[in-house]
Coordinates of C-alpha atoms in Angstrom, one line a residue:
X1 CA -53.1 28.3 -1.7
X2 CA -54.6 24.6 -1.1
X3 CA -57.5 24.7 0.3
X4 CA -58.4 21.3 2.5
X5 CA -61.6 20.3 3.4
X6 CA -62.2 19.3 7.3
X7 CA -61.6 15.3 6.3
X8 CA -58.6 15.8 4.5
X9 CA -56.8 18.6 7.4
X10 CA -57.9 15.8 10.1
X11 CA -56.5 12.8 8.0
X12 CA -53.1 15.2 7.5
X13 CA -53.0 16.6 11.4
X14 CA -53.1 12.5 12.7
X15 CA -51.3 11.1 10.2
X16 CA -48.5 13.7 8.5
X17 CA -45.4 11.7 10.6
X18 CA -46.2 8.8 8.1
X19 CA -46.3 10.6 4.9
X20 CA -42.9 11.8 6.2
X21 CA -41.8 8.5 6.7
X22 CA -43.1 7.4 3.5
X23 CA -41.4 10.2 1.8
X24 CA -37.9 9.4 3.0
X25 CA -38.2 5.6 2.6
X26 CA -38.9 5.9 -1.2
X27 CA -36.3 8.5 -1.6
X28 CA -33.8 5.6 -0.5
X29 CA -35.4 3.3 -3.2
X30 CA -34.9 6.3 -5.6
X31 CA -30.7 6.3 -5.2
X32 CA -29.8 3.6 -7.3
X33 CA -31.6 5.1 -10.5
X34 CA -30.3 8.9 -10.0
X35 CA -27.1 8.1 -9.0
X36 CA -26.0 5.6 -11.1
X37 CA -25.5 7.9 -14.6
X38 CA -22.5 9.5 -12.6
X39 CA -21.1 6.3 -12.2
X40 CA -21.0 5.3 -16.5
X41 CA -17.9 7.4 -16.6
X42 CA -15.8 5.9 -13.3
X43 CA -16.9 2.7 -14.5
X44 CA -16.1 3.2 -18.3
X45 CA -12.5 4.7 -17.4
X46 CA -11.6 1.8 -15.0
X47 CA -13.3 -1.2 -17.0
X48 CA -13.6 -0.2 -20.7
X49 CA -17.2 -1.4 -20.4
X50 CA -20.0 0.0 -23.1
X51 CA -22.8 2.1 -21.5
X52 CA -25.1 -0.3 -22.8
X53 CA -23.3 -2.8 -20.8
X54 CA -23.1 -0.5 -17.9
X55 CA -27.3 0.5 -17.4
X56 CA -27.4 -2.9 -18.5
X57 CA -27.8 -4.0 -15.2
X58 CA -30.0 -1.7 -14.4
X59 CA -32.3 -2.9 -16.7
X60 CA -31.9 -6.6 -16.2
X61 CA -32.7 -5.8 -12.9
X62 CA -35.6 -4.2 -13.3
X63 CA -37.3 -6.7 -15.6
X64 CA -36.4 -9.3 -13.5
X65 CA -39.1 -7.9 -10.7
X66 CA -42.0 -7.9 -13.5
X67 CA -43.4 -11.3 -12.0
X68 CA -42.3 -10.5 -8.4
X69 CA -44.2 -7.3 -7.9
X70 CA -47.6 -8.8 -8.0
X71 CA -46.5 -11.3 -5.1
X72 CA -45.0 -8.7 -2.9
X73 CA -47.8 -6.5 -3.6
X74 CA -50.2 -9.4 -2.2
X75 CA -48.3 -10.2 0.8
X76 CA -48.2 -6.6 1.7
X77 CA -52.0 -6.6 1.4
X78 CA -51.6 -9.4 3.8
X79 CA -48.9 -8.2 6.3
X80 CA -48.9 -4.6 6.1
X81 CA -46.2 -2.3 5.0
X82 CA -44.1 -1.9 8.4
X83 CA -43.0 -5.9 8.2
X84 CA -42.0 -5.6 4.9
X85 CA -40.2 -2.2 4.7
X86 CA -37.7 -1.9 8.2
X87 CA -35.4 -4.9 6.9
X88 CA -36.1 -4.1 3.8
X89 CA -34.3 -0.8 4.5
X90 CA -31.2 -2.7 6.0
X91 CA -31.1 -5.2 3.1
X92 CA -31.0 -2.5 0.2
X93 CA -28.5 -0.6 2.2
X94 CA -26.2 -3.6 1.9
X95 CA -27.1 -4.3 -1.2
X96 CA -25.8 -0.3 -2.3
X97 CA -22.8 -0.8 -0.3
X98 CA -21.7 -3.5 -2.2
X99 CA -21.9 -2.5 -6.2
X100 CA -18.4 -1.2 -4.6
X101 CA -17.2 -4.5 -4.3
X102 CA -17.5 -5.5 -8.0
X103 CA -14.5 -6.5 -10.3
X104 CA -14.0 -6.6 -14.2
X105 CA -16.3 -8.9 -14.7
X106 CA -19.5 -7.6 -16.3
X107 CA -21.4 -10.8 -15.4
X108 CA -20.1 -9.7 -11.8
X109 CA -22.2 -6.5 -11.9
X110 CA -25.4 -7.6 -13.8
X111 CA -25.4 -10.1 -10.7
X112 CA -25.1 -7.9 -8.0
X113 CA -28.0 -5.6 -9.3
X114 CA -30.2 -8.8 -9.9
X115 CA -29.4 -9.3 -6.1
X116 CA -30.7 -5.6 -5.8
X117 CA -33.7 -6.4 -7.9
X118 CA -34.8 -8.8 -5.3
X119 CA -33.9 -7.0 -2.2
X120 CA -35.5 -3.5 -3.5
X121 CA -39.0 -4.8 -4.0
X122 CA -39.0 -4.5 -0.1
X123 CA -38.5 -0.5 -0.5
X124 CA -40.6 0.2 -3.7
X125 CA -43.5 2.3 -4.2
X126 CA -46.0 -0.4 -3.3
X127 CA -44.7 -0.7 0.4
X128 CA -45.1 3.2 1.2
X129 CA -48.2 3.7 -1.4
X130 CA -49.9 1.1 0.5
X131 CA -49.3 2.8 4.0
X132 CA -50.3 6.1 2.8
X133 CA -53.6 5.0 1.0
X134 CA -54.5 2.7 3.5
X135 CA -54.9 6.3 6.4
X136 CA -55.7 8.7 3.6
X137 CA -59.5 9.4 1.3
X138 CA -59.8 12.8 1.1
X139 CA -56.7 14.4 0.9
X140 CA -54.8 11.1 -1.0
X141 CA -53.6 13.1 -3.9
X142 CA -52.2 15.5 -1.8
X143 CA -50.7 12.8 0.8
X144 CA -49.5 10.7 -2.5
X145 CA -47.9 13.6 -4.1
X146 CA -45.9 14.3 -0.6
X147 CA -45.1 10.5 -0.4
X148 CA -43.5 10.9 -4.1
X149 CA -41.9 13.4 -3.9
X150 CA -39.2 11.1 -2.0
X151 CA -37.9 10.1 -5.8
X152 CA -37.9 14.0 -7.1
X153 CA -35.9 15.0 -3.2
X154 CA -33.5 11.9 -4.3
X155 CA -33.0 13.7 -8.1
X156 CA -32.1 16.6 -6.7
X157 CA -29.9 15.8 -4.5
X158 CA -28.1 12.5 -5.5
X159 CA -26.2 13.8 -8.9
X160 CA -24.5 16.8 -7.2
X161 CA -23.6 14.0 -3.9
X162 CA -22.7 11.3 -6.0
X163 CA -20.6 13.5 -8.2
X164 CA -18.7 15.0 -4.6
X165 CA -18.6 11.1 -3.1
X166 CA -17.1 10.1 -6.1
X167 CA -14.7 12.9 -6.5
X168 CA -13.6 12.7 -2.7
X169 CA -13.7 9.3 -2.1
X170 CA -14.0 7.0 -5.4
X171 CA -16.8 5.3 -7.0
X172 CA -16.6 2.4 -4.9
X173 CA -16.5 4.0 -1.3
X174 CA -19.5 6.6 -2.7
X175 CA -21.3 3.8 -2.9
X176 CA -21.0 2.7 0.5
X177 CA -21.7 6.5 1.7
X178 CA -25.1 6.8 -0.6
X179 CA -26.2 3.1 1.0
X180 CA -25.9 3.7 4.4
X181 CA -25.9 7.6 5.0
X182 CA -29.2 7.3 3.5
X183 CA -30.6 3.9 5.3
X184 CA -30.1 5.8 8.6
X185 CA -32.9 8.6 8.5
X186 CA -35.5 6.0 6.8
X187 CA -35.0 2.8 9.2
X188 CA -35.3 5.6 12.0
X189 CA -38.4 6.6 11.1
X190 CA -40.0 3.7 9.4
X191 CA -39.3 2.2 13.3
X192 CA -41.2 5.2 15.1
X193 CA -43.9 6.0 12.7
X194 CA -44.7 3.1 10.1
X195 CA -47.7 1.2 11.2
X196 CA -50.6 -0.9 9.5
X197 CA -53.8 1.4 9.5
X198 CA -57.6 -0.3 9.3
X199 CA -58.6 -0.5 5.9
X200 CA -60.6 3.3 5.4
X201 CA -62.8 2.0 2.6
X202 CA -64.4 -1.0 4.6
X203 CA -68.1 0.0 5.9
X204 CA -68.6 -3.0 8.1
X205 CA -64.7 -3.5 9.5
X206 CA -66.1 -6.4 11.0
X207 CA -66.6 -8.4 8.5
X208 CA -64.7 -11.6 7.6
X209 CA -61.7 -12.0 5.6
X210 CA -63.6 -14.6 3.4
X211 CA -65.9 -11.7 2.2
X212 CA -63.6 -8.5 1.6
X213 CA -61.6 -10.9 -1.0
X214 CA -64.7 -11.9 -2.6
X215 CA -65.5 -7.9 -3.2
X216 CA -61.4 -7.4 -4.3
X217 CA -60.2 -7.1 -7.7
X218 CA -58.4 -10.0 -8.9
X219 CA -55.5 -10.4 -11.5
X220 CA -57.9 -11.4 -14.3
X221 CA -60.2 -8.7 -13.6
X222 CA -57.4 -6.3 -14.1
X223 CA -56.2 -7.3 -17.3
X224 CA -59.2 -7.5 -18.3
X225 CA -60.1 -3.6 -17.0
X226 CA -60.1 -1.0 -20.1
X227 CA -58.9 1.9 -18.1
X228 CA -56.3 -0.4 -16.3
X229 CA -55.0 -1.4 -19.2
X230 CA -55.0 2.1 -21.2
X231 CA -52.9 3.3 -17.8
X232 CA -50.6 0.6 -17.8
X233 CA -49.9 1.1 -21.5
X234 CA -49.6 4.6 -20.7
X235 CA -47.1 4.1 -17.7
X236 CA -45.1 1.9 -19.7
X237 CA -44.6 4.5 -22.4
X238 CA -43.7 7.3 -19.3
X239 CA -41.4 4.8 -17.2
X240 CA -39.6 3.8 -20.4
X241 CA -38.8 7.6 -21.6
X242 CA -38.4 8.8 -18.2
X243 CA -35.8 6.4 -16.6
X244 CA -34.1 7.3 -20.0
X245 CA -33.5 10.4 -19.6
X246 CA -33.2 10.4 -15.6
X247 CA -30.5 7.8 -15.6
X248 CA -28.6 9.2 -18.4
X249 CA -29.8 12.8 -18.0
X250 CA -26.2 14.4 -17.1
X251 CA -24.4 12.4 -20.3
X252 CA -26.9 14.2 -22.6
X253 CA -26.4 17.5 -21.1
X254 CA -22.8 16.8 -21.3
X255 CA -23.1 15.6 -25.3
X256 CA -24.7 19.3 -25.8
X257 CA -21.4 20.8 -24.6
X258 CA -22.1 21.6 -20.9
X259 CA -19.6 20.4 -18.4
X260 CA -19.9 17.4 -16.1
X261 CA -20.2 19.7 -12.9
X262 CA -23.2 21.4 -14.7
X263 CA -24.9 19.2 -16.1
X264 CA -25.0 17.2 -12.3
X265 CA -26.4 20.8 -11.3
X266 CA -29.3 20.7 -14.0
X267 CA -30.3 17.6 -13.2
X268 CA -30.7 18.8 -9.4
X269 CA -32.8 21.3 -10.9
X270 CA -34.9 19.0 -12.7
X271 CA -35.5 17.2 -9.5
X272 CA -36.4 20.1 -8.3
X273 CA -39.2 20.6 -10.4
X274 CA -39.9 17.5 -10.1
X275 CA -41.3 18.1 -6.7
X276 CA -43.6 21.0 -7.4
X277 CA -44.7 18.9 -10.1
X278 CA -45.7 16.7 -7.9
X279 CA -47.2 18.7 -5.2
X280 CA -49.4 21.0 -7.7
X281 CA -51.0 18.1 -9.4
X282 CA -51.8 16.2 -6.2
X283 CA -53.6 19.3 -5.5
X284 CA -55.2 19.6 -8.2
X285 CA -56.3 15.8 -8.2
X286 CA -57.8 16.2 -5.4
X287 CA -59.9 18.9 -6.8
X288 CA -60.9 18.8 -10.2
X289 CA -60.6 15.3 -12.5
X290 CA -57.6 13.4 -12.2
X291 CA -57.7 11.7 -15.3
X292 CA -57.8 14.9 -17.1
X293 CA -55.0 16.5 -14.8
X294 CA -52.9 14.0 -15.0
X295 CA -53.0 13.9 -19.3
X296 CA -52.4 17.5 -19.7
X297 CA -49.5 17.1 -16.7
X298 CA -47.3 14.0 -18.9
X299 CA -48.3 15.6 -22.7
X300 CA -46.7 18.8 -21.5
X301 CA -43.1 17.0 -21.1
X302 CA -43.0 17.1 -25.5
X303 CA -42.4 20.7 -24.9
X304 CA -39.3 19.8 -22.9
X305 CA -38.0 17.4 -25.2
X306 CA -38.6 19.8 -28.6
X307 CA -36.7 22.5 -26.7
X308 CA -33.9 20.0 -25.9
X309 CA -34.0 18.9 -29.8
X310 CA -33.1 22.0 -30.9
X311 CA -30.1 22.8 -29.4
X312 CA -31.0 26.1 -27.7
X313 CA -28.6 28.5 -25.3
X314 CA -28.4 27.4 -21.8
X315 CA -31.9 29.2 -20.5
X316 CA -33.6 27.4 -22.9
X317 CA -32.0 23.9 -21.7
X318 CA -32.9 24.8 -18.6
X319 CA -36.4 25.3 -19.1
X320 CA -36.7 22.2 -21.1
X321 CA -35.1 20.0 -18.5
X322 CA -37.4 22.0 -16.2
X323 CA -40.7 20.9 -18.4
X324 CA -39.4 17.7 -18.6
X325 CA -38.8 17.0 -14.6
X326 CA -42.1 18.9 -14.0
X327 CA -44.0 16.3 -16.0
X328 CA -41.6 13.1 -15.9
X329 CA -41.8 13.8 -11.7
X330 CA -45.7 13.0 -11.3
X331 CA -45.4 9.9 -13.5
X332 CA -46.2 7.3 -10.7
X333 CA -48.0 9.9 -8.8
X334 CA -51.0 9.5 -11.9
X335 CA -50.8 5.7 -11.8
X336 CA -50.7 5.3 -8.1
X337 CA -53.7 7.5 -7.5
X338 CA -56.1 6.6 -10.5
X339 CA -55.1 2.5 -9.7
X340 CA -56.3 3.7 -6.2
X341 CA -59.4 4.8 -7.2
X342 CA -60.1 2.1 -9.5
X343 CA -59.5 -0.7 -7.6
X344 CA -60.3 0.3 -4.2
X345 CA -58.6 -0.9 -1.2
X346 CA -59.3 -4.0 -0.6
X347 CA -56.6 -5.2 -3.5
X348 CA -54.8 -2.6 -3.7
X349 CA -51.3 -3.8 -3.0
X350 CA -52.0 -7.0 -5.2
X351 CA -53.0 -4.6 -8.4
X352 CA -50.8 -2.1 -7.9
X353 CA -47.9 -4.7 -7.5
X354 CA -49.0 -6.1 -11.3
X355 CA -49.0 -2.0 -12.0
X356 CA -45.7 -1.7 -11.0
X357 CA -44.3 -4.7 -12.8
X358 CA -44.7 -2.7 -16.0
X359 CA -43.2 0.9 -14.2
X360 CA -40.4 -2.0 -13.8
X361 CA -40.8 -3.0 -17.2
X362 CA -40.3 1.2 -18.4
X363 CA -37.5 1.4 -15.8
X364 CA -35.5 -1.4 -17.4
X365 CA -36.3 -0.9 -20.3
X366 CA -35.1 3.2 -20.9
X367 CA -31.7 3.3 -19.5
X368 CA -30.8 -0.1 -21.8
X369 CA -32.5 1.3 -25.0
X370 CA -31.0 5.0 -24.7
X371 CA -27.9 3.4 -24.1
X372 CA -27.9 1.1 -27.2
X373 CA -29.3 4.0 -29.0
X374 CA -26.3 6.0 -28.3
X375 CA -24.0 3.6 -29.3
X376 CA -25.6 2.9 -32.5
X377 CA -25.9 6.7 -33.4
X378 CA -23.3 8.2 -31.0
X379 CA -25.8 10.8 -29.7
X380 CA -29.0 11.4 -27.6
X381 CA -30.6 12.8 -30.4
X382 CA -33.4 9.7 -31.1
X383 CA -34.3 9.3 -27.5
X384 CA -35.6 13.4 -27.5
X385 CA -36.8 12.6 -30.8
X386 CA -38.8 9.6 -29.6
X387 CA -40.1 11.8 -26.6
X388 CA -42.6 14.1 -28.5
X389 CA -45.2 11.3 -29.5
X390 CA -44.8 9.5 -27.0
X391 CA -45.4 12.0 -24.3
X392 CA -48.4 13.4 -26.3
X393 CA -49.4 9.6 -26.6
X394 CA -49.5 8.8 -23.1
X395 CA -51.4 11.8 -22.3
X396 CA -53.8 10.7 -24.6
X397 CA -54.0 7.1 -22.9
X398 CA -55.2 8.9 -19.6
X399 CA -57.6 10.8 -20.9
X400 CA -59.3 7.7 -22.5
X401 CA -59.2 6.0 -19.2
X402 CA -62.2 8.6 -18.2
X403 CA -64.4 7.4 -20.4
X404 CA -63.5 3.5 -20.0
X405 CA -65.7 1.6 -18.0
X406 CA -64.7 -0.6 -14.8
X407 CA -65.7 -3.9 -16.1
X408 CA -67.5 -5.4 -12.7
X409 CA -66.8 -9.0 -11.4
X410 CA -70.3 -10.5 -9.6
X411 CA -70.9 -9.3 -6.4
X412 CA -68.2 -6.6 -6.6
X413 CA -68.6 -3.2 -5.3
X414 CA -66.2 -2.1 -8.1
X415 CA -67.5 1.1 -9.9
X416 CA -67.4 2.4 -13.2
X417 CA -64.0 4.5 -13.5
X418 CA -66.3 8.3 -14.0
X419 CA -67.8 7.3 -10.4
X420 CA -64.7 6.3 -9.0
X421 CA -62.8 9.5 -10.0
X422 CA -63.4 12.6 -8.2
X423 CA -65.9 14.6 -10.7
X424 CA -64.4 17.8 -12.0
X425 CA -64.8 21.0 -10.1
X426 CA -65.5 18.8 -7.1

């Protein structure tokens, strides 16, 4: 059982309604990615298109928010989450609704998920991370892990509701049904319960504005950061083989011989795990060192992919899609909360927005390699292969960030990153 200490059971008994809310809004960010590998078939069938060109969009359309994110992650900094994220909501929902609106035309459909690209940065991680980091200190792994497990609720339960929209009402109308059946919840509470909590970090709240941005990270700082950059590097690596497997989880299952119908079913499951992934090692971040937890949590996911390599019976695709979700879930869980503690509050949004333009980079990036990979060797088969190192390399990238020192701007109360990480056994 978690144990909380008194500051994190007070931070959770004020303030649980907006981890909720947090939760559920990045769930709806979460649809497009897990629902869209049941629409390669439908698509393929009615268009003849390649499933390159299919994740294609996808893909452009997450590489086209690498220079946006830093700028939405600053103007959140500036306006607060709740400003950005209700018509946000509305916008994406719209945006959802209408990939059932496109034609033939592939240039059609790479356009209408560049349009998504735009509109989604409203309802990314960086709008609900900010909101929960900005109330929570003690218990943040815990809250982050909660907040994140919107994306592994979404993996659960999209395949197996896409797959039943699609097969009730069409591809095109199921998109309509995922948009706006999902908006509802999240706008509701996003109204009641998102708000724009005082920065926790600040000693002296009264302080001017001209001061807290001299003490914030900037841009250069961050690239400049070794432990930044080892966990960007290392996020990169994860986003890229995760989204590749997430998007086009259910046609690998189905290239190993399980039905459609299954296979949407295992990749519930893997969502599934997914959460507890998620929940155990915010837990356990909050206790012991979360560089070190959060290694041993991604390296495990080689495991997964070895099992999947080597063509096993079902229980033993099942446990390595389980592995895989376990590990692949907490992904932006580890960036999120060691970003946190290296950069402090103050520029949070700003330097987690450049963090997340390279989780866009991995996002884009998987679904349009494994799809090119597939069609250049008709299987799955280097994607697992590729797994292995570099889950075990990734790992090994977060582990290194313990021992990386914070470089400090002048006047900065920036800290090195072993005394800005909670010590082990703490």
């Amino acid at each position: 059982m978690v144990q909380f200490s008194s500051a994190a059971a007070s931070e959770w008994r004020s303030s649980w309604p907006l981890v909720l809310t947090a939760m559920v809004g990045f769930s709806f960010h979460s649809i497009a990615t897990y629902s869209s590998g049941l629409f390669i078939e439908p698509l393929q069938n009615e268009f003849g298109w390649s499933r390159a060109e299919i994740t294609g969009g996808l893909a452009i359309a997450a590489i086209s928010t690498v220079p946006l994110s830093p700028i939405v992650g600053s103007i959140i900094d500036r306006w607060g989450s709740r400003r950005i994220a209700v018509p946000g909501l509305v916008l994406t929902a719209c945006c959802l609704a209408s990939f059932g609106t496109t034609g033939p035309s592939v240039a059609n459909w790479i356009g209408l998920w560049c349009l998504y690209a735009v509109v989604g940065l409203t309802v990314k991680s960086t709008v609900w991370t900010h909101a929960v980091t900005g109330v929570f200190d003690a218990g943040r792994g815990l809250a982050l892990a909660v907040m994140l497990s919107g994306t592994a609720i979404a993996q659960s339960l999209v395949p197996p509701l896409a797959q039943w929209l699609i097969a009730s009402f069409g591809w095109r109308d199921a998109w309509f049904w995922l948009g706006f059946g999902w908006c509802a919840p999240a706008l509701i509470l996003a109204l009641l319960f998102l708000r724009g909590p005082p920065r926790k970090d600040d000693p002296q709240p009264a302080r001017s504005m001209e001061a807290r941005a001299r003490e914030a990270m900037t841009i250069g700082q961050a690239l400049r950061n070794p432990a930044l950059v080892r966990l960007a590097l290392a996020t990169l690596i994860m986003m890229t083989l995760g989204l590749a497997v997430i998007v086009h989880q259910v046609p690998i299952l189905t290239n190993m011989g399980l039905e459609r119908q299954t296979a949407a079913w295992l990749a519930s499951l893997s969502g599934i795990a997914g959460i507890f992934g998620k929940l155990i090692t915010g837990a356990l971040m909050d206790r012991f060192d979360a560089a070190r937890i959060g290694a041993i949590t991604i390296a495990a996911s080689a495991a997964g992919f070895v099992l999947l390599i080597a063509k096993p019976n079902l229980a033993m695709i099942m446990l390595g899609i389980v592995i895989i979700g376990y590990a692949v879930g907490t992904k932006l869980q580890v960036t999120a909360y060691l970003t946190s503690r290296l950069t402090g509050l103050a520029s949070f949004g700003k330097i987690f927005g450049l963090m997340n333009s390279v989780v866009a980079l991995g996002a884009g990036l998987g679904p349009l390699l494994s799809g090119l990979l597939y069609d250049l060797a008709g299987s799955y088969e280097p994607l697992l292969f590729a797994g292995v190192p570099g889950s075990l390399i990734s790992g090994y990238l977060i582990l290194s960030t313990k021992n990386a020192k914070s470089q400090k701007a002048r006047g900065s109360n920036l800290h090195r990153i072993d005394e800005s990480l909670p010590a082990e056994g703490a």
